[in-house]
Coordinates of C-alpha atoms and ligand atoms in Angstrom, one line a residue:
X1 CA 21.4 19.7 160.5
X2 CA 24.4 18.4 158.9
X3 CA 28.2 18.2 160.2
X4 CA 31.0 17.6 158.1
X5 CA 34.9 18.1 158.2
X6 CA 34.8 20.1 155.3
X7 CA 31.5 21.7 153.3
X8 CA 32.4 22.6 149.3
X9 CA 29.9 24.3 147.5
X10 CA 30.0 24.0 144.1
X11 CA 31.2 20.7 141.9
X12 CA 32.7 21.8 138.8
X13 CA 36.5 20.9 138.6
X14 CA 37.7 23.0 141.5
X15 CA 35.4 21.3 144.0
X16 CA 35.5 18.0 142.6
X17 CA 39.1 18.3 142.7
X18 CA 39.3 19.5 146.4
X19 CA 37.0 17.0 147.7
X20 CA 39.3 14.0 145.5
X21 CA 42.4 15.5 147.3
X22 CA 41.0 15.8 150.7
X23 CA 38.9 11.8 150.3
X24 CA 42.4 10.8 150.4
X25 CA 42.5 10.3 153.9
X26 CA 39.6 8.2 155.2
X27 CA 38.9 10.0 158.1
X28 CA 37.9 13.0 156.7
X29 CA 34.2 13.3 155.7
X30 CA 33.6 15.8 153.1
X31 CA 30.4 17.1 151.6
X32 CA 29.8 18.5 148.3
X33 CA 26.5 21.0 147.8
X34 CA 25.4 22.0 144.5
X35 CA 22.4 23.4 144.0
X36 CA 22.0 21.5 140.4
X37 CA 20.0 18.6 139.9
X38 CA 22.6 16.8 138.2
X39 CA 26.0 17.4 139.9
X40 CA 27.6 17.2 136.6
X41 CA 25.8 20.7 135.7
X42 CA 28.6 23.0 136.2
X43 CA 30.4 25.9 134.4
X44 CA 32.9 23.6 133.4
X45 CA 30.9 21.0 132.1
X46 CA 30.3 23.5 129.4
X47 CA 33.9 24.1 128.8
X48 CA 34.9 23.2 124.9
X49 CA 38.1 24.2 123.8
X50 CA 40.0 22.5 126.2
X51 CA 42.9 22.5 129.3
X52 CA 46.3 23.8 128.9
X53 CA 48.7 20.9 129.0
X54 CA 52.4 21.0 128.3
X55 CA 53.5 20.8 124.7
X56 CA 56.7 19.2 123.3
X57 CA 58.6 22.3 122.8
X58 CA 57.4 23.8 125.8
X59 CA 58.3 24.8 129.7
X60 CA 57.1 26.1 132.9
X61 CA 58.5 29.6 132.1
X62 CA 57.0 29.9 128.6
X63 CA 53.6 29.4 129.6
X64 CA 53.8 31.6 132.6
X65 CA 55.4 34.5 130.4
X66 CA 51.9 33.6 128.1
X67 CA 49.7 34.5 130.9
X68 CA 51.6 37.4 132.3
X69 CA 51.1 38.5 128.4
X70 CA 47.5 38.0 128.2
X71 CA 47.1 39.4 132.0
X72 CA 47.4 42.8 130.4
X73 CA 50.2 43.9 133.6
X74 CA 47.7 42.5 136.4
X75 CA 48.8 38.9 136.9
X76 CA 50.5 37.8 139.5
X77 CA 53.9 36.1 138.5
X78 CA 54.1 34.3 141.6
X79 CA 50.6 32.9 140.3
X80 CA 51.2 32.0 137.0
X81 CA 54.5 30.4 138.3
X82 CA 52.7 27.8 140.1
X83 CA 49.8 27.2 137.5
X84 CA 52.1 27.0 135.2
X85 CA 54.6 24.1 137.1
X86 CA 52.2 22.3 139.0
X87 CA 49.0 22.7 136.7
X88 CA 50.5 20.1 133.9
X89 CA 51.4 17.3 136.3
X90 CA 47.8 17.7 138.1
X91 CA 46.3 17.5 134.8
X92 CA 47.7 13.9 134.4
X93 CA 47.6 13.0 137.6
X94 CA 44.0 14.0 138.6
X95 CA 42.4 14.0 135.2
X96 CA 44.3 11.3 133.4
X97 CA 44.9 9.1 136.1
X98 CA 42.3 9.2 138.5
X99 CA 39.2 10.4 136.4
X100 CA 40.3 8.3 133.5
X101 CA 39.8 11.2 131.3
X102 CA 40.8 10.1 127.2
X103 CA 42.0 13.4 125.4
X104 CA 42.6 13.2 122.3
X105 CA 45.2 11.5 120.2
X106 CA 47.1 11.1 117.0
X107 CA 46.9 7.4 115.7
X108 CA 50.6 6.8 117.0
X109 CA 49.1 7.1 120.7
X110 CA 50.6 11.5 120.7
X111 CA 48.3 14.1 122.8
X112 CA 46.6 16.3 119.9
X113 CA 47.9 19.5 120.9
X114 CA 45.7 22.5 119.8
X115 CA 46.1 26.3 120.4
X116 CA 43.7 29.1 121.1
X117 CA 44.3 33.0 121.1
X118 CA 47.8 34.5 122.5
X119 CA 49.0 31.0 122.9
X120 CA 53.2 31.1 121.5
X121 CA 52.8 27.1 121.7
X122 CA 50.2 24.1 120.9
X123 CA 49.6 23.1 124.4
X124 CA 45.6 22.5 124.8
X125 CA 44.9 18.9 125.1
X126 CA 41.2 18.7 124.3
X127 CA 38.6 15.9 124.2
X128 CA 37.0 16.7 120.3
X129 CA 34.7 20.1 121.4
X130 CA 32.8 19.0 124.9
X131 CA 36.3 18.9 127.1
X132 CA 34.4 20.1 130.1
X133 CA 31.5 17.3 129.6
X134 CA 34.3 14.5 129.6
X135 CA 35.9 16.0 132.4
X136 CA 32.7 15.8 134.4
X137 CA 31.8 12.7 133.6
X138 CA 35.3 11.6 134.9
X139 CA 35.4 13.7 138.1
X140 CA 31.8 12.5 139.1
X141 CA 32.6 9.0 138.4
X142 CA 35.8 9.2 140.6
X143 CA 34.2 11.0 143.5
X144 CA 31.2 8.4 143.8
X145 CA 34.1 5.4 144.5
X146 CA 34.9 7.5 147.5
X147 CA 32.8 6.4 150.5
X148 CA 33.6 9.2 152.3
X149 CA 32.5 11.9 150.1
X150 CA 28.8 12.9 149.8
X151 CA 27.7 14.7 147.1
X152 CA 24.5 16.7 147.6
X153 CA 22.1 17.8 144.7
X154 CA 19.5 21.0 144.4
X155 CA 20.8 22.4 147.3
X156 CA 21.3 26.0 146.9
X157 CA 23.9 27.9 150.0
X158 CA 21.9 31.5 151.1
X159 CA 24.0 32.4 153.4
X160 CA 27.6 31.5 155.0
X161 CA 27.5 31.0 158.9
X162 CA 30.0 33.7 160.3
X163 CA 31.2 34.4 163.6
X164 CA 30.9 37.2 164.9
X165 CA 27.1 37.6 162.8
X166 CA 25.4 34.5 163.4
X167 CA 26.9 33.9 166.8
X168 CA 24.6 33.6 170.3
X169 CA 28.3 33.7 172.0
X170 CA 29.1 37.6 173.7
X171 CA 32.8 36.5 173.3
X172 CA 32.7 36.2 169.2
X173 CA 32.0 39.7 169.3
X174 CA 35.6 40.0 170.2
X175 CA 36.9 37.4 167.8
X176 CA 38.1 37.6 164.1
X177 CA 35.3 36.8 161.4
X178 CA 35.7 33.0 161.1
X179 CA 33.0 30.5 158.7
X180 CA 31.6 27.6 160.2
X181 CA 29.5 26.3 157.1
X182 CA 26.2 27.8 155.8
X183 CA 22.8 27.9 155.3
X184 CA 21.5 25.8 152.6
X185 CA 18.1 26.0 150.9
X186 CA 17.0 22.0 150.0
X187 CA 15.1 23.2 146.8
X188 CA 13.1 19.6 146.9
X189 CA 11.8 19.9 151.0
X190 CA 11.8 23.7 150.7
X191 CA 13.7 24.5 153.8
X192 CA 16.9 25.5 155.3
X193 CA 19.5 23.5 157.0
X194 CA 22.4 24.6 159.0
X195 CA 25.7 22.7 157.7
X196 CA 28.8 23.2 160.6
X197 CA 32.3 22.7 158.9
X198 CA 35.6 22.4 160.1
X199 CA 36.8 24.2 156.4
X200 CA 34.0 25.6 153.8
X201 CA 35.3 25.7 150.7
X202 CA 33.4 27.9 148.0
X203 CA 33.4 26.6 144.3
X204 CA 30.8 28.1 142.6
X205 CA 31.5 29.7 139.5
X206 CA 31.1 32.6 137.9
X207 CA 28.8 35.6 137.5
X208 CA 28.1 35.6 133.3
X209 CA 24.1 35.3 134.2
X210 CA 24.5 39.5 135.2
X211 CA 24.8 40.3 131.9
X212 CA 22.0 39.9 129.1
X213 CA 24.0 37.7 126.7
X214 CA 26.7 35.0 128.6
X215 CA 27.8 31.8 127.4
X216 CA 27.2 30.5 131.1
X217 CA 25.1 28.0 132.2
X218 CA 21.7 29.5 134.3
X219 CA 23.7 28.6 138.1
X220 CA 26.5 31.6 137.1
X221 CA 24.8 34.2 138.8
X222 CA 27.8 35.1 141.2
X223 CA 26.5 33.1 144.5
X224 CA 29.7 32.8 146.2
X225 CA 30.9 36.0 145.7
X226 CA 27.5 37.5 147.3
X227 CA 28.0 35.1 150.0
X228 CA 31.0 35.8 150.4
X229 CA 31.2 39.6 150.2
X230 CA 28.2 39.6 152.7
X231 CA 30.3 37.7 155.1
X232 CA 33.2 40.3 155.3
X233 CA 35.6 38.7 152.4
X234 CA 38.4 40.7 150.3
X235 CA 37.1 40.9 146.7
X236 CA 39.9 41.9 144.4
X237 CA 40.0 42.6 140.6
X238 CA 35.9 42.1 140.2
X239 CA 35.7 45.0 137.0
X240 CA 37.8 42.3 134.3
X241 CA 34.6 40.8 133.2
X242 CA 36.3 39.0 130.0
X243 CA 34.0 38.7 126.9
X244 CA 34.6 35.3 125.1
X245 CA 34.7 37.1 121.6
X246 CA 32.3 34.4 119.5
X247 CA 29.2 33.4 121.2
X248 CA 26.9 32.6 118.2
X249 CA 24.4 34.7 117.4
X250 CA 21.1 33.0 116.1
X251 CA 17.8 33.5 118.0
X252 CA 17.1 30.6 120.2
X253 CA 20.5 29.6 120.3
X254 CA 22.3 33.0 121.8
X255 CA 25.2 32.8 123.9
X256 CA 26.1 28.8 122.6
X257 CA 30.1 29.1 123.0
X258 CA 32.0 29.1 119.0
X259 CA 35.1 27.3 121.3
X260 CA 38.6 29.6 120.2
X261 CA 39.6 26.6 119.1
X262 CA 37.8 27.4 115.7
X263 CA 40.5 29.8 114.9
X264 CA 42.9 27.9 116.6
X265 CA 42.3 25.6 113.7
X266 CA 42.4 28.2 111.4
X267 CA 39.1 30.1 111.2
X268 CA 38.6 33.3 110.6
X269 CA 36.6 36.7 111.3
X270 CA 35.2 38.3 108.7
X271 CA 32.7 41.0 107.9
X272 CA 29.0 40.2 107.0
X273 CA 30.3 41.5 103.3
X274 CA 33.3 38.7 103.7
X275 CA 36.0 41.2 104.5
X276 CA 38.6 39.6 107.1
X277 CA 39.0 42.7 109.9
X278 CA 41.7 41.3 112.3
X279 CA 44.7 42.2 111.0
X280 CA 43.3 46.4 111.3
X281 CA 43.2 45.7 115.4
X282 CA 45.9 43.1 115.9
X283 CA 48.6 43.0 113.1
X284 CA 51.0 40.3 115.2
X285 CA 48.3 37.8 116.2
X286 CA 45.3 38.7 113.7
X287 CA 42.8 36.1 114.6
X288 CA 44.3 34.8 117.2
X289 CA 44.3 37.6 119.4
X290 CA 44.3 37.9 123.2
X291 CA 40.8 37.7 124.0
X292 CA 39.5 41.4 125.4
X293 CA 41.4 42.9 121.9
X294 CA 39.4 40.6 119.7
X295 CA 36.1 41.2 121.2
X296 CA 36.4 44.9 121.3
X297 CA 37.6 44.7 117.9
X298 CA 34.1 42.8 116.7
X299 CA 32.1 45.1 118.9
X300 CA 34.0 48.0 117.1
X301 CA 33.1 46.5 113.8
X302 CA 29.5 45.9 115.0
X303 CA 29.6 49.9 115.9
X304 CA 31.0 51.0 113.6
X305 CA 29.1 49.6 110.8
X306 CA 25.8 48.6 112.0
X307 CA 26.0 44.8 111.8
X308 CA 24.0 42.9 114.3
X309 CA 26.7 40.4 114.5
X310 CA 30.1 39.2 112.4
X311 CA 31.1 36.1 110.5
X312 CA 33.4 33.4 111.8
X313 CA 34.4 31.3 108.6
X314 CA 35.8 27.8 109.3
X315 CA 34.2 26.0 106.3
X316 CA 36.7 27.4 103.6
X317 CA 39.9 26.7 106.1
X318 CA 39.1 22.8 106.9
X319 CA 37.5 20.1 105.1
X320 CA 33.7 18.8 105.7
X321 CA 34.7 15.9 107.2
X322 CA 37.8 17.6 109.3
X323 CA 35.3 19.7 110.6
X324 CA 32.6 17.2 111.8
X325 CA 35.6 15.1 113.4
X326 CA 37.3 17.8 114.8
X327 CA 34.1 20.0 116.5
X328 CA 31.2 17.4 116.3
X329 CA 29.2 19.5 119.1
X330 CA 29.4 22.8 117.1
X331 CA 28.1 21.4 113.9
X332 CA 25.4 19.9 115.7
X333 CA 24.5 23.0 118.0
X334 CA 24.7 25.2 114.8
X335 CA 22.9 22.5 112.7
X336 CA 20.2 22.5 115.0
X337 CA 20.0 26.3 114.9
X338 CA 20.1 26.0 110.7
X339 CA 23.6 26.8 110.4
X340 CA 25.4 23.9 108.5
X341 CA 29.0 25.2 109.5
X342 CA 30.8 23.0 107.1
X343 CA 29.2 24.9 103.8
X344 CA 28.6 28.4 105.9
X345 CA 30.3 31.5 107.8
X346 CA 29.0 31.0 111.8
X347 CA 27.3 34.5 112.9
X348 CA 29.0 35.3 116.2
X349 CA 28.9 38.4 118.8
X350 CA 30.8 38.6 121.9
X351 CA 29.2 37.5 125.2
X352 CA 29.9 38.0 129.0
X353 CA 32.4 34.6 129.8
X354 CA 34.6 34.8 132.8
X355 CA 35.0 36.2 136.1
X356 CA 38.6 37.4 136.6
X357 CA 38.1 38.8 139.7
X358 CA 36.4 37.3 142.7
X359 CA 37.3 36.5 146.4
X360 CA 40.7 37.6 147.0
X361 CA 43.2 34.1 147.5
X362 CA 46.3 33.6 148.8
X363 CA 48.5 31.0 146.9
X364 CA 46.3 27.6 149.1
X365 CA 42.8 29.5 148.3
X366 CA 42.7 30.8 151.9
X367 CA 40.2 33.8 151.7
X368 CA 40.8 36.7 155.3
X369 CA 38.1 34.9 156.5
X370 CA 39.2 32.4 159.1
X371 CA 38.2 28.7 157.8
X372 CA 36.5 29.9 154.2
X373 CA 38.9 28.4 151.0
X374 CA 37.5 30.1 147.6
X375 CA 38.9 28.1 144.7
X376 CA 38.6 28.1 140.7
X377 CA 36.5 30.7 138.9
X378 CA 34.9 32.7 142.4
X379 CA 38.7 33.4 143.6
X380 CA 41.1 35.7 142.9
X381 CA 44.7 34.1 143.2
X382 CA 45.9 36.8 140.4
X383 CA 46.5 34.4 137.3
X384 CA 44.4 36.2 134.9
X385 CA 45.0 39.5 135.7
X386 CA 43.4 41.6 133.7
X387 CA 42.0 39.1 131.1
X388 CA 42.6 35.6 131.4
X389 CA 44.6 33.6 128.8
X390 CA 42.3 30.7 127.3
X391 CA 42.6 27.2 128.3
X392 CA 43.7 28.2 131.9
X393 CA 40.6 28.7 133.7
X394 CA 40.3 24.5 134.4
X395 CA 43.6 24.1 135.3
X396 CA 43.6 27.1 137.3
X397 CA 40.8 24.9 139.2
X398 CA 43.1 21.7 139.2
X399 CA 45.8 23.5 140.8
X400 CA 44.0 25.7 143.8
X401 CA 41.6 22.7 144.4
X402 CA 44.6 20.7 145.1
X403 CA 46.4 23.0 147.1
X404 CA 43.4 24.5 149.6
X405 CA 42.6 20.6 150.3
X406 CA 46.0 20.4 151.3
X407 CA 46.1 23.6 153.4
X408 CA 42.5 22.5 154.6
X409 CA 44.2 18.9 155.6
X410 CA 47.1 20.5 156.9
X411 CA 45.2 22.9 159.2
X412 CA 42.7 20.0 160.1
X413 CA 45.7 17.7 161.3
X414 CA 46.7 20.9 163.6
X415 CA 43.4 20.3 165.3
X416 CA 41.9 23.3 163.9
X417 CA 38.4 21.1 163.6
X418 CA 34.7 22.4 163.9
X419 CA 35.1 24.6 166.6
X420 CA 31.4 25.3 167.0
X421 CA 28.1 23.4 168.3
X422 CA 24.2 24.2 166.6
X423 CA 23.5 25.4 169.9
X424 CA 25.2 28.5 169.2
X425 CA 24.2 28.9 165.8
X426 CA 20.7 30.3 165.6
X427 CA 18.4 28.3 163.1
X428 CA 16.8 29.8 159.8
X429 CA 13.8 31.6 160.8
X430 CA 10.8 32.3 157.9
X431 CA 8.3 32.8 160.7
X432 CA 5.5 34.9 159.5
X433 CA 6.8 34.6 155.8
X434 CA 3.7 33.7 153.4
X435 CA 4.3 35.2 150.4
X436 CA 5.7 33.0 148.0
X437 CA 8.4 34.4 145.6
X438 CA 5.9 36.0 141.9
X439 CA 8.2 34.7 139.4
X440 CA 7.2 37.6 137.4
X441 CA 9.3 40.0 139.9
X442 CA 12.0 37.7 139.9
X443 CA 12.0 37.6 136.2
X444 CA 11.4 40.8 135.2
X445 CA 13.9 42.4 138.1
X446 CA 16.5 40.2 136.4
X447 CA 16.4 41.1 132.9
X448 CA 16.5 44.8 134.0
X449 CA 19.6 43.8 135.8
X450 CA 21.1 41.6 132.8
X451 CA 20.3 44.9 130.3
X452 CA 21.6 47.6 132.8
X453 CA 25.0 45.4 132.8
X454 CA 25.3 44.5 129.4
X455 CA 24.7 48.5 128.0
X456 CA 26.4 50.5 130.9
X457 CA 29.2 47.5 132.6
X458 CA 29.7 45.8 129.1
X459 CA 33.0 45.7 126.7
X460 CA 32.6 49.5 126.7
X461 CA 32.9 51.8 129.5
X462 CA 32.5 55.2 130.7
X463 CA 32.1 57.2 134.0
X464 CA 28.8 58.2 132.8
X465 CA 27.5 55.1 131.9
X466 CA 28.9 53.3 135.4
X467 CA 27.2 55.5 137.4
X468 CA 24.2 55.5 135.5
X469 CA 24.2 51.9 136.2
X470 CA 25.5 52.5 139.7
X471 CA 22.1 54.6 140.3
X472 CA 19.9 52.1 138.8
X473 CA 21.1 49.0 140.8
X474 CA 21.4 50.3 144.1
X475 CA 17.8 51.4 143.8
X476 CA 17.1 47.9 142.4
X477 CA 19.1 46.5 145.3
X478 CA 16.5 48.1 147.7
X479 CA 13.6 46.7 145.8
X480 CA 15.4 43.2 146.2
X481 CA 16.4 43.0 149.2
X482 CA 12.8 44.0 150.7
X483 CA 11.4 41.6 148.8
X484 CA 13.6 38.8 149.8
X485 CA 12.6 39.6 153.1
X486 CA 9.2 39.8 152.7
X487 CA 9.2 36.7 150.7
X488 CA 9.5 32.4 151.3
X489 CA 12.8 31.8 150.3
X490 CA 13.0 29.9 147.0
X491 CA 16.4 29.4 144.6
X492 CA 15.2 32.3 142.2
X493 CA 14.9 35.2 144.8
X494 CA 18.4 33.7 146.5
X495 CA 19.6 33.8 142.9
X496 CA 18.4 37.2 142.3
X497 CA 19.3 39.2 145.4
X498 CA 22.9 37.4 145.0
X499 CA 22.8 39.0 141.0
X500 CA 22.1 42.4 142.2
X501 CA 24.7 42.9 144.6
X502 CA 27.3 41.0 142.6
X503 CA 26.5 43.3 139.9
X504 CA 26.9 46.6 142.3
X505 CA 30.5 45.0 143.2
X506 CA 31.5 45.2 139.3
X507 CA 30.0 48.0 138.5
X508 CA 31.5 49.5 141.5
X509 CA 34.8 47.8 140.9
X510 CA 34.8 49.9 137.1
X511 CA 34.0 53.1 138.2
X512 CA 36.4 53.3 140.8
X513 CA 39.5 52.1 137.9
X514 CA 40.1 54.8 135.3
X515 CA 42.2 53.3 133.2
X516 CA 41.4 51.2 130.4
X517 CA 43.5 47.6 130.5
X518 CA 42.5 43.9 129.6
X519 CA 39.0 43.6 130.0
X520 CA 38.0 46.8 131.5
X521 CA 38.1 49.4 128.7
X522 CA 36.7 52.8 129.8
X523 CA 36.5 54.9 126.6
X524 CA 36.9 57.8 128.4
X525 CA 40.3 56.9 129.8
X526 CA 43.4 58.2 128.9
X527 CA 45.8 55.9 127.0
X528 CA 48.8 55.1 129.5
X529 CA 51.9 52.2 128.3
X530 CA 50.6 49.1 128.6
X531 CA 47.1 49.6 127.8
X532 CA 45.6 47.5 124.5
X533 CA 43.0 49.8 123.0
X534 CA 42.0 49.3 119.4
Ligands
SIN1 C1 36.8 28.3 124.3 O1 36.7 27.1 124.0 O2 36.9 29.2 123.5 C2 36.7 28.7 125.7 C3 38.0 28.3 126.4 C4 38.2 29.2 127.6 O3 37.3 29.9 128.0 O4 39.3 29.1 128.2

């Protein structure tokens, strides 16, 4: 049993951030759950390219018009207003000043700017390749000199505590849904532990684990947005699935992120016979293309001509030792997998990379559920629209984390404290469960969900294939959900029956939109003003 002023689950840069903000004031005791071992394991510790900054020739109004660009006519202007003012001063207050992060510099002490695709200005400060790593390290650092913050590894949330559902109270019946915590699995002791909060906050990532091939870590399997959806939340946006258009493609080493940065710095795509392609799809930005246009383009390409996978070609744009400097983790990722990128074209194939959608935000991360905050890549405050411009996914995580702790603290101050007792919230019960979880089921049930999203809820869409996939999952979803009741809990099967449902929710999501636009391309559409098909 655990009480706390304020639960977050998740610590990438949106919780981390939250729970800085909130430590702020020492009365406040905040608790951090991540179901990690390491609490620096987090989508955005695998972040490369970098964070969008502000640029010397740059304003406010120039990157919002960016992300409304790349938002494909979805984004919220409101939205990318405030990313776009208050994510630059967050980035050098939180990150440069308070988690001592270094990025990188020119010898006369000048940020490095770099760009990435449908950027109009250098902008992304960047530390070498392994941004989200230093980031981390930073964060973590920071929130262990704050006494009153606990951060708690391999705990995994199953389930968040709800009023009316989990209440022994008659009168909550007649009450809106409020959250007063959850139940988290301790993966060491095996058991669950109620965890009463005055504010939960989710921060747990995205979903890329649905889909066969993902540059996401294993924890993106979309456990918030299960959580959340169970509980009664708004889920907005959830069929722009973007596709980071150059995962590299060597077996053993799928899925390892080729950062945009790479043709930010001048690389290029070309054909398996050399042939550059881009200009055919995107004449204005060529390889530097908003993201969903450039991955459709190399899956057309792939199609089209039968290539397992396309070329990116940075060794004949950049010098050997330029390169080295400039992406040390790439050469040695691709080294390791017997690539030697400064001599050799890097094979690449698009891959499942951010969440768009998720649990719909209003401008302080306040979900319709009373008391539950969903913040960085599990919300939806409308930034990215319909595909998300690059760079903006950890400042987007800066910015929300700051302002739900300050809502939270704000609401907090108005006495709007735990309102609950454990009395009234019924404990986990596993009586009469024996069977422990056959990792074989939980393996095999996942692949078939991986491979029913990546062929039928993938880059292309089509009625026929949605509800193909539709059909399968729901029946999959039965399977599941018997078995996780049947079954001793264990992070897998939570992991699994979240995957399941979070993939009914996007395949759902694409079914129901017809028309093709960022992201979501449905070939069977019809082509309206605004759309980007290729
Ligand atoms: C990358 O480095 O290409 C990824 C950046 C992002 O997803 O914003």
């Amino acid at each position: 049993m655990n009480r706390t002023d304020v639960l977050i689950i998740g610590c990438g840069i949106a919780g981390a951030t939250a729970a800085l903000r909130l430590a702020r004031n020492p009365e406040r005791h905040i608790t951090v759950v991540t179901r990690a071992r390491d609490p620096h394991e987090s989508n955005t510790r695998y972040a490369q390219g970098g964070i969008v900054g502000r640029g010397n020739d740059d304003a406010p109004a120039i990157l919002a018009n960016d992300i409304i660009a790349a938002g494909a006519g979805v984004t919220s202007p409101e939205a990318a207003r405030i990313l776009a003012e208050e994510g630059p001063p967050l980035l050098h207050e939180v990150l440069e000043q308070t988690a001592r992060v270094a990025f990188d510099q020119d010898a006369s002490g000048q940020p490095l700017f770099t760009t990435e695709a449908a950027h109009s200005r250098r902008r992304i400060l960047h530390v070498g390749d392994s941004t989200g790593n230093a980031i981390m390290n930073g964060l973590i650092t920071a929130l262990n000199e704050c006494p009153n913050v606990t951060v708690e590894s391999e705990m995994t949330a199953v389930d968040l505590i709800t009023f009316p559902h989990h209440s022994r109270d008659p009168l909550d019946n007649y009450r809106a849904i409020a959250c007063h915590g959850a139940y988290m699995f301790d993966r060491q002791e095996r058991t669950v532990h109620r965890y009463l909060a005055g504010a939960t906050v989710l921060a747990t990532g995205g979903l890329g684990r649905i889909y066969r091939n993902t540059t996401n870590p294993p924890g993106a399997r979309g456990d918030g947005l299960a959580m959340a959806n169970r509980a009664g939340a708004r889920i907005a946006n959830a069929e722009y699935v973007q596709f980071h258009p150059t995962a590299l493609a060597v077996p053993g080493a799928e899925g390892f992120l080729i950062s945009e940065a790479v043709r930010g710095e001048g690389g290029i795509l070309i054909t398996p016979e050399g042939k550059p392609f881009m200009a055919d799809y995107a004449p204005e930005w060529k390889d530097l293309a908003p993201r969903d246009v450039a991955a459709r383009a190399i899956h057309h390409e792939m199609e089209r001509n039968g290539y397992s996978y396309v070329l990116l070609d940075i060794a004949s744009r950049m010098s050997a030792e330029a390169i080295r400097e400039r992406f040390p983790n790439i050469y040695e990722q691709c080294h390791k997998a017997g690539i030697d990128i400064t001599r050799d074209p890097i094979p690449v194939v698009p891959a499942a990379h951010y969440f768009c959608g998720g649990v719909l935000v209003d401008e302080w991360g306040w979900s319709n559920i009373e008391s539950l905050y969903a913040i960085g890549e599990i919300s939806c405050t409308g930034v990215h629209g319909a595909n998300r411009l690059a760079s903006t996914s950890l400042l987007e995580g800066l910015v929300w984390g700051n302002r739900a702790a300050t809502r939270i603290e704000e609401s907090l101050n108005q006495g709007d404290a735990l309102r609950t007792e454990f009395d009234n919230v019924p404990s986990w019960d596993e009586s009469g469960l024996v069977a422990d979880a056959d990792p074989a089921l939980i393996q095999g049930d996942m692949q078939t969900i991986q491979n029913i999203m990546w062929h039928y809820v993938g880059l292309v869409r089509s009625a026929e294939r949605l509800s193909r996939a539709i059909r399968e999952l729901r029946h999959l979803w039965n399977e599941i959900e018997t078995f996780y009741r049947t079954t001793k809990l264990d992070d897998g099967l939570i992991g699994l029956r979240n995957a399941v449902e979070v993939a009914l929710i996007v395949a759902q999501a694409a079914r129901h939109n017809r028309q093709s636009r960022g992201c979501h391309y449905r070939q069977d559409s019809a082509v309206s003003e605004g759309d980007r098909l290729i």
